[in-house]
Amino acid sequence: MADVKVKVLDNGPLLVEGTIEVVDAEGNTFQQKGALCRCGLTANAPFCNGAHAGKFENAPRAK
Ligand code: FES
């Protein structure tokens, strides 16, 4: 069993359950925590800010 679970929400972000460290391209750690945006519409990258609502459709399923 994994220590961290990432749930792909239909038409929404990646919901991380567990403790992770999110770092930028220069290795700096983000202090904020939250769901990770996967729609590209957030104004608070890399975190979801709800901008996906009604504007992003994607519901992947594991095969
Ligand atoms: S997934 Fe929520 S703003 Fe992108």
Short mmCIF file of C-alpha atoms and ligand atoms in Angstrom, two decimals:
data_model
loop_
_atom_site.label_atom_id
_atom_site.label_comp_id
_atom_site.label_asym_id
_atom_site.label_seq_id
_atom_site.Cartn_x
_atom_site.Cartn_y
_atom_site.Cartn_z
CA MET A 1 0.00 0.00 0.00
CA ALA A 2 1.34 3.43 -0.94
CA ASP A 3 1.90 6.14 1.66
CA VAL A 4 0.48 8.79 -0.65
CA LYS A 5 -2.64 8.51 -2.77
CA VAL A 6 -3.34 10.81 -5.71
CA LYS A 7 -6.96 10.81 -6.77
CA VAL A 8 -7.81 12.07 -10.25
CA LEU A 9 -11.07 13.95 -9.83
CA ASP A 10 -13.43 13.99 -12.79
CA ASN A 11 -13.31 17.40 -14.48
CA GLY A 12 -11.05 18.69 -11.72
CA PRO A 13 -7.72 18.59 -9.92
CA LEU A 14 -5.40 15.93 -8.60
CA LEU A 15 -6.34 15.41 -4.96
CA VAL A 16 -3.31 14.35 -2.90
CA GLU A 17 -3.99 12.31 0.21
CA GLY A 18 -0.85 12.11 2.33
CA THR A 19 2.18 14.27 2.84
CA ILE A 20 4.14 15.40 -0.20
CA GLU A 21 6.59 18.17 -0.96
CA VAL A 22 5.85 20.30 -4.01
CA VAL A 23 8.89 22.09 -5.45
CA ASP A 24 9.34 24.49 -8.36
CA ALA A 25 11.84 24.12 -11.20
CA GLU A 26 14.54 25.78 -9.08
CA GLY A 27 14.00 23.44 -6.16
CA ASN A 28 12.10 25.91 -3.97
CA THR A 29 9.34 24.41 -1.87
CA PHE A 30 5.80 25.73 -2.08
CA GLN A 31 4.47 26.56 1.39
CA GLN A 32 0.84 26.18 0.39
CA LYS A 33 -0.84 22.79 0.28
CA GLY A 34 -3.83 21.73 -1.73
CA ALA A 35 -5.11 19.93 -4.77
CA LEU A 36 -2.91 20.15 -7.85
CA CYS A 37 -4.36 21.79 -10.96
CA ARG A 38 -4.51 19.70 -14.10
CA CYS A 39 -6.64 22.00 -16.25
CA GLY A 40 -4.14 24.85 -16.67
CA LEU A 41 -6.74 27.52 -15.84
CA THR A 42 -5.70 28.27 -12.25
CA ALA A 43 -4.28 31.64 -11.26
CA ASN A 44 -2.51 29.92 -8.38
CA ALA A 45 -0.36 27.33 -10.14
CA PRO A 46 0.39 24.60 -9.43
CA PHE A 47 -2.61 24.47 -7.11
CA CYS A 48 -6.26 24.30 -8.05
CA ASN A 49 -8.27 27.43 -7.30
CA GLY A 50 -11.60 26.21 -8.64
CA ALA A 51 -11.23 27.85 -12.06
CA HIS A 52 -11.84 24.47 -13.69
CA ALA A 53 -15.53 24.48 -12.72
CA GLY A 54 -17.64 24.25 -15.84
CA LYS A 55 -14.65 24.83 -18.11
CA PHE A 56 -12.71 21.57 -18.01
CA GLU A 57 -13.91 18.13 -18.99
CA ASN A 58 -11.72 15.13 -18.46
CA ALA A 59 -12.58 11.94 -16.63
CA PRO A 60 -9.77 9.41 -17.14
CA ARG A 61 -10.19 5.82 -15.99
CA ALA A 62 -7.48 3.29 -15.19
CA LYS A 63 -7.36 0.44 -17.66
S1 FES B 1 -8.00 21.79 -11.83
FE1 FES B 1 -8.91 23.31 -10.63
S2 FES B 1 -8.21 25.15 -11.45
FE2 FES B 1 -7.30 23.63 -12.65
#
